[in-house]
Short mmCIF file of C-alpha atoms and ligand atoms in Angstrom, two decimals:
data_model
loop_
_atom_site.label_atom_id
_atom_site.label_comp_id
_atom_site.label_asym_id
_atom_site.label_seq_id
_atom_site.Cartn_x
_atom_site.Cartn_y
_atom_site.Cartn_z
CA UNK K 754 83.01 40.48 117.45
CA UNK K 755 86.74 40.39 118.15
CA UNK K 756 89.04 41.13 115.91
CA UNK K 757 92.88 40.94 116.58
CA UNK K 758 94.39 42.86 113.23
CA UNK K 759 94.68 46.32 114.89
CA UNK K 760 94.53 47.59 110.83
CA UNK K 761 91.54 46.37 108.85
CA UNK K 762 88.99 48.42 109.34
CA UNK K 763 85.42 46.68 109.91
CA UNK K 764 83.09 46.81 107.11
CA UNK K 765 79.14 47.28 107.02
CA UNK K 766 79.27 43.68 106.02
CA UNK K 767 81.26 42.44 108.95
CA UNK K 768 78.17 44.42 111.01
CA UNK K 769 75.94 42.69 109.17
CA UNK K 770 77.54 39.08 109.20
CA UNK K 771 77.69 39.33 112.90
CA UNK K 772 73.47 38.86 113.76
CA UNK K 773 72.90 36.08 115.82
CA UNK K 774 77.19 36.09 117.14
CA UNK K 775 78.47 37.96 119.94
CA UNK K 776 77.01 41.13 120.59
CA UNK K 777 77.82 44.17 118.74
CA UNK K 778 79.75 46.85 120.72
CA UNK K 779 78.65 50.39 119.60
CA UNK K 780 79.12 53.95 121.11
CA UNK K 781 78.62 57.72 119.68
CA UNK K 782 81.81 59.93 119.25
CA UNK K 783 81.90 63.57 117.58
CA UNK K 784 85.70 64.29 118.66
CA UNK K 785 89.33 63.05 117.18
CA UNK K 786 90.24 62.19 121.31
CA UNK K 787 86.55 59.98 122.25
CA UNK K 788 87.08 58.19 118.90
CA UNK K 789 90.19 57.15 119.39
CA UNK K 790 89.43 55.73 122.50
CA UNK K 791 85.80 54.31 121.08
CA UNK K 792 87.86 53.06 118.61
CA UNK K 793 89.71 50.50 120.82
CA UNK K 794 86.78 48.78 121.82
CA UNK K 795 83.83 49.16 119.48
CA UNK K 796 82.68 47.21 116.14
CA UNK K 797 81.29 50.73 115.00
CA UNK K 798 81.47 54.03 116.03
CA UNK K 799 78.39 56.89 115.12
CA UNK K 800 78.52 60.14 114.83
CA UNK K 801 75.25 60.38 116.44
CA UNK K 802 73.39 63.75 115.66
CA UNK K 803 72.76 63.75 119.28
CA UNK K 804 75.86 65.82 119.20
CA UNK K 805 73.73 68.89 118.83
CA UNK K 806 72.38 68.19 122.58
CA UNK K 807 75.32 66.42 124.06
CA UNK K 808 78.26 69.32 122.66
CA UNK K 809 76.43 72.39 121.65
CA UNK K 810 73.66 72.17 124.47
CA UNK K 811 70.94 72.21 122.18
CA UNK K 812 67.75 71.29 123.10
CA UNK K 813 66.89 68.82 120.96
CA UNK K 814 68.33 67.57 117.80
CA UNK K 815 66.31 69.08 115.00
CA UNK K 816 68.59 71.96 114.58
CA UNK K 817 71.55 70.14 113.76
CA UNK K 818 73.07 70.47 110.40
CA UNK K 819 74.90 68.72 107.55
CA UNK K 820 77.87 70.86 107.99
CA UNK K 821 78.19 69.80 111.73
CA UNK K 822 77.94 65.99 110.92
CA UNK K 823 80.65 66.84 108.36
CA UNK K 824 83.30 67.99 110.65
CA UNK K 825 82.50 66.08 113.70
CA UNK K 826 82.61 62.79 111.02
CA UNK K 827 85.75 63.76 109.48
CA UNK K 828 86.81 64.21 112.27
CA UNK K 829 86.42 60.81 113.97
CA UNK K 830 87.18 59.12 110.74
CA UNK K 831 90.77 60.82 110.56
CA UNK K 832 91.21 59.53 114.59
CA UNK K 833 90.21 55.80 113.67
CA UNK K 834 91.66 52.64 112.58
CA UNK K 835 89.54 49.54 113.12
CA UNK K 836 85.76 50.47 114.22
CA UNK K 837 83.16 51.25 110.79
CA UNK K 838 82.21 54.76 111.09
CA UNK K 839 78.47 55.55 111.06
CA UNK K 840 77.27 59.06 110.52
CA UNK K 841 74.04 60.34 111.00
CA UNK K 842 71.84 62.06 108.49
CA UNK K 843 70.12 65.31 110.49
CA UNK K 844 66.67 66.69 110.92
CA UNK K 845 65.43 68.36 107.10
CA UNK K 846 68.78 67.16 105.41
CA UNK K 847 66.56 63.71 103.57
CA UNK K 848 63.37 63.72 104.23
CA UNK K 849 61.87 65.44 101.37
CA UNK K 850 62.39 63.00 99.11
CA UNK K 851 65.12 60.64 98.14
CA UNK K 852 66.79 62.58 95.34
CA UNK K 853 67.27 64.97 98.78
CA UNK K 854 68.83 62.05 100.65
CA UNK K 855 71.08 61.05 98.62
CA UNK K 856 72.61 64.52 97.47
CA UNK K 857 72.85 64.65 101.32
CA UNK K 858 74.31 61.14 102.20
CA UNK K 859 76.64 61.39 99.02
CA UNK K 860 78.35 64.89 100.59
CA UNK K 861 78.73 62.82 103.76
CA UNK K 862 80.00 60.16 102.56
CA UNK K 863 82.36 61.81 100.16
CA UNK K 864 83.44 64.42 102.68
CA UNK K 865 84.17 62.28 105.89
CA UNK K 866 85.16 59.21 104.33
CA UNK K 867 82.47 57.05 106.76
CA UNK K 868 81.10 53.48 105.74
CA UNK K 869 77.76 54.36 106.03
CA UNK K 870 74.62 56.69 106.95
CA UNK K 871 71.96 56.50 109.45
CA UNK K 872 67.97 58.03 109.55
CA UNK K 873 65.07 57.87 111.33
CA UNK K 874 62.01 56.32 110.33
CA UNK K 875 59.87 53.29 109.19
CA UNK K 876 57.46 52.60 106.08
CA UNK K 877 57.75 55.92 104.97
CA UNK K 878 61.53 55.70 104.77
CA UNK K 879 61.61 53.38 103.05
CA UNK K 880 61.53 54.31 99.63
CA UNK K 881 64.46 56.47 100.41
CA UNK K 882 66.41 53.60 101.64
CA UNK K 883 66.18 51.80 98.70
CA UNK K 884 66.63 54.87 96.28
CA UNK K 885 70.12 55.17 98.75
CA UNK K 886 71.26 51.68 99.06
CA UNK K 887 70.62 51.09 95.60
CA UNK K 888 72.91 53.18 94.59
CA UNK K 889 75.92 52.47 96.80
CA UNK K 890 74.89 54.25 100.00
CA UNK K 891 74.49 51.59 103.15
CA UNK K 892 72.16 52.76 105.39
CA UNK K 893 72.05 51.87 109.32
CA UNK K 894 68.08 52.38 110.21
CA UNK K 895 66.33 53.71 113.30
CA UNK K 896 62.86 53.07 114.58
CA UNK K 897 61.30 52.79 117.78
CA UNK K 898 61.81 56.22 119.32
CA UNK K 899 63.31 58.82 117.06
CA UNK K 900 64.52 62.10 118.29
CA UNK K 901 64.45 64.04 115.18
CA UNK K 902 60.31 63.83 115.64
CA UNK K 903 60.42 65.16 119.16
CA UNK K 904 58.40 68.03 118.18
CA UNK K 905 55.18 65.44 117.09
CA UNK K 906 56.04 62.18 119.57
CA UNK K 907 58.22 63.23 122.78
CA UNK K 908 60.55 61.57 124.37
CA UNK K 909 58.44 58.61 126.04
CA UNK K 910 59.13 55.04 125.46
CA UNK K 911 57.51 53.46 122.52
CA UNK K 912 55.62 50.35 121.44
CA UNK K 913 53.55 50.07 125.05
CA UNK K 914 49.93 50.15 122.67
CA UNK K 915 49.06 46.74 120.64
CA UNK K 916 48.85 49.85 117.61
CA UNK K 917 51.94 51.94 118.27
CA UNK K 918 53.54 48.14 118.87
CA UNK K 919 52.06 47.04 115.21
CA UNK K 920 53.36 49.88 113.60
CA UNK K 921 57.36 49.61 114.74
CA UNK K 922 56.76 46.03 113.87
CA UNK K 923 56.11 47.37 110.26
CA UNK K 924 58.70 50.04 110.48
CA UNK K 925 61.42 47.39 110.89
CA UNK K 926 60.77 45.12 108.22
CA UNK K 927 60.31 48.11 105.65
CA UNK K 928 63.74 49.26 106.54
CA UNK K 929 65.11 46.04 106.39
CA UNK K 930 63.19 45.10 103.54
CA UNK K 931 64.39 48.05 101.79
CA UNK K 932 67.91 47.34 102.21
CA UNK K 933 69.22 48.90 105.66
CA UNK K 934 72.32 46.82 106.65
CA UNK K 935 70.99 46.81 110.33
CA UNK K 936 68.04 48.81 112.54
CA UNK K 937 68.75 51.40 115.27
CA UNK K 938 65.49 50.19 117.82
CA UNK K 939 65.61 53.17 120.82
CA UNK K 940 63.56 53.11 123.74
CA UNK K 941 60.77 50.91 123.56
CA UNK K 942 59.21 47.88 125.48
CA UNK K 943 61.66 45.10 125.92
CA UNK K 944 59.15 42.40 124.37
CA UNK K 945 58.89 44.10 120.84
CA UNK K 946 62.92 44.78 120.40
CA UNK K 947 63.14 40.60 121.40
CA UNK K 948 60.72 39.38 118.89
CA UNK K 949 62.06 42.07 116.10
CA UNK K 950 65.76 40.92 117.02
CA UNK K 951 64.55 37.34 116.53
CA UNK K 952 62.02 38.09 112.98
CA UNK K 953 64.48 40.16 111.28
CA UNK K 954 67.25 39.11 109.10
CA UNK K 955 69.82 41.75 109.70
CA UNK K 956 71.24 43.07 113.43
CA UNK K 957 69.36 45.20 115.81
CA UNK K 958 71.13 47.94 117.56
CA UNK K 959 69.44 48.70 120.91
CA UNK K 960 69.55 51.90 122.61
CA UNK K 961 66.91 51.32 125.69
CA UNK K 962 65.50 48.04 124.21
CA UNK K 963 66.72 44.49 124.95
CA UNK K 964 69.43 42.63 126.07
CA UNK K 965 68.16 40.17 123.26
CA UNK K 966 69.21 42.73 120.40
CA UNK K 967 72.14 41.54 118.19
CA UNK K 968 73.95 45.06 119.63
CA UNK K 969 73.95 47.53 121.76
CA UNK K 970 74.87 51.62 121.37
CA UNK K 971 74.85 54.12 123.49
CA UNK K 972 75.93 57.75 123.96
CA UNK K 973 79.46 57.67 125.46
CA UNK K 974 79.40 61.14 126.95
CA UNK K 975 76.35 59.25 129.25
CA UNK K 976 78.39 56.48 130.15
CA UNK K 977 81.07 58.70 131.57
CA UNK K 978 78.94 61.26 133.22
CA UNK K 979 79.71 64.06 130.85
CA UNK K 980 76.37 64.73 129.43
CA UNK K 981 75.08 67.25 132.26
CA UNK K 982 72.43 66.28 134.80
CA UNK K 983 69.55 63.87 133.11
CA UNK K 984 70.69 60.51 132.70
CA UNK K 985 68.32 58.59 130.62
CA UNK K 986 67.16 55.65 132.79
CA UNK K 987 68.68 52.99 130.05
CA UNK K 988 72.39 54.45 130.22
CA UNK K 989 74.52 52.90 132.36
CA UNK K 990 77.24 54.87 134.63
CA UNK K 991 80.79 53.53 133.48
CA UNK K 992 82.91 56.95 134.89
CA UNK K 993 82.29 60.16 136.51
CA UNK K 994 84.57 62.06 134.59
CA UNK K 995 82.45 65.10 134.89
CA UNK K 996 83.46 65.26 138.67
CA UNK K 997 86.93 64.57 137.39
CA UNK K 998 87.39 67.31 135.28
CA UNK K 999 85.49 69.68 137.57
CA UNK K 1000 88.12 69.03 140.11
CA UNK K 1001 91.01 69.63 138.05
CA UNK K 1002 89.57 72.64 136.89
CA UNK K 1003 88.93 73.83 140.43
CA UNK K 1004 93.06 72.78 141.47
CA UNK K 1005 93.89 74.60 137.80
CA UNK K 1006 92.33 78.02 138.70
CA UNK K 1007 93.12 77.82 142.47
CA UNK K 1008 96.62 77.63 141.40
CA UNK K 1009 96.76 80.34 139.35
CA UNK K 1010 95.40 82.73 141.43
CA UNK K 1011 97.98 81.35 144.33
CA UNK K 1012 101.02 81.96 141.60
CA UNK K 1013 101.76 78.32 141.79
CA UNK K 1014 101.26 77.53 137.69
CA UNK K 1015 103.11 77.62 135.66
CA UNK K 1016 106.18 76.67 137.44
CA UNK K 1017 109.47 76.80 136.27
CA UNK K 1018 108.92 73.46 134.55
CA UNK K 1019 106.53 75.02 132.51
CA UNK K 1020 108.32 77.81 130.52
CA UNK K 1021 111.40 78.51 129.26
CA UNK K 1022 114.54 80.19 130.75
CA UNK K 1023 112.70 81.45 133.81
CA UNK K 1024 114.00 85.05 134.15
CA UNK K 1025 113.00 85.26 138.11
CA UNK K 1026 113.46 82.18 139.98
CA UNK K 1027 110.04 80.86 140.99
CA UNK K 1028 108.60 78.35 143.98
CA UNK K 1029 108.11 75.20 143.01
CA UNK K 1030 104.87 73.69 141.82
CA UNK K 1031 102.81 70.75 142.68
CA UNK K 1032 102.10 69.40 139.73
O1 KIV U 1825 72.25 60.45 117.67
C1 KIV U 1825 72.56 59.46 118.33
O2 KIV U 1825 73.50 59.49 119.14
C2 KIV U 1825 71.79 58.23 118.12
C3 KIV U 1825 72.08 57.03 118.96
C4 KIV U 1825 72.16 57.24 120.39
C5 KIV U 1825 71.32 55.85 118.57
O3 KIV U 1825 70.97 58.20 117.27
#
């Protein structure tokens, strides 16, 4: 979906319009410096929840709250121009019922500025997503494998069983059906996300799912080798900036303890003349 005016930014409807066209380009970003960056090169940007694991070290993402996705999505919405800014709804913060969700999604929304929301789940979403969409909210769905229910379902892909393959089938078209401008599908058996991509009206994201999908998303501190030692087996290595950074933090502290930095260029009026620096 390329889009030369560096200014108008891309709407949930533009997301939605593009099913079926060139792929959609999608990446997570919780920082003002990775969103500007994302921003250059992605039809949406989200403010995945996944932050909790990927920049606090959590171990999953259930104990992520709405104050976090607050910050981090002002955050990235302040830093960007063009890309539609997605922000996740976190574990406990819309589940309970959809007066809860949209108290919830109206904060975020109101407080970051983004386009739209995103939560897990299928039929029994779906209520919610209507109750939401209905009144002004757009949602961006998720099925397939949703991190939020680690605690009851793992980690492991999903939609391998003709039943657990039935049920995402009928997760997908209640979100859509209830309104969700497009459907997160994460990690599950190429053959389902293809025929889902192909039955359903609006755009599939994929995250570990199919080539086929109308998009694809992924979580940018992965890409770049940033995001500690397990690499999902669907991420693909773009950088090593990890090794990047731990070598300029190695030169960084070797020089300081050799009285090389800072150098003269790096403060003012030097009282003591001082030996020159590498950098
Ligand atoms: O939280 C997240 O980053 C996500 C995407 C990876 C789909 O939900």
């Amino acid at each position: 979906m390329a889009n030369d005016s560096p200014v108008r930014r891309l709407t949930v409807r533009d997301i939605a319009r593009a099913k079926g066209g060139e792929p959609i380009v999608s990446l997570t970003a919780y920082t003002a410096p990775v969103a500007r960056i994302a921003d250059e090169a992605c039809d949406f940007v989200l403010v995945g929840d996944s932050l909790g694991m990927v920049l606090y070290g959590m171990e999953s993402t259930v104990g992520v709250t709405v104050d976090m996705m607050i910050a981090h999505g002002r955050a990235v919405v302040r830093a960007t121009r063009r890309a539609c800014i997605v922000v996740d709804m976190p574990f406990g913060s819309y589940e309970q019922s959809p007066a809860q969700a949209f108290g919830t999604a109206a904060r975020i929304v109101a407080e970051t500025g983004c386009a739209a929301v995103k939560l897990e789940g299928g039929q029994e979403m779906a209520a919610t997503i209507d109750f939401l969409t209905a009144r002004g909210v757009p949602v961006l769905g998720h099925v397939g494998l949703m991190p939020q229910s680690v605690n009851a379902a793992g980690f492991q892909v999903q939609g391998k069983t003709e039943e657990s393959a039935r049920r995402i089938r009928a997760d997908a078209r209640a979100v859509e059906a209830a309104g969700a401008f497009g459907i997160v599908i994460e990690n599950t058996v190429e053959l389902l996300s293809r025929t889902l991509t192909q039955e359903l009206t609006v755009p599939t994201i994929g995250i570990g799912a199919s080539p086929a999908c109308d998009g694809q998303i992924l979580v940018t501190e992965d890409i770049v080798g940033l995001a500690g030692a397990f690499t999902p087996r669907f991420v693909k290595r773009y950088a090593e900036l990890g090794d990047g950074l731990a070598g300029a933090v190695r030169d960084y502290a070797a020089d300081v303890r050799a009285r090389r930095f800072p150098g003269p260029e790096h403060i003012a009026n030097p009282a003591v003349p001082q030996a020159k620096s590498k950098a």
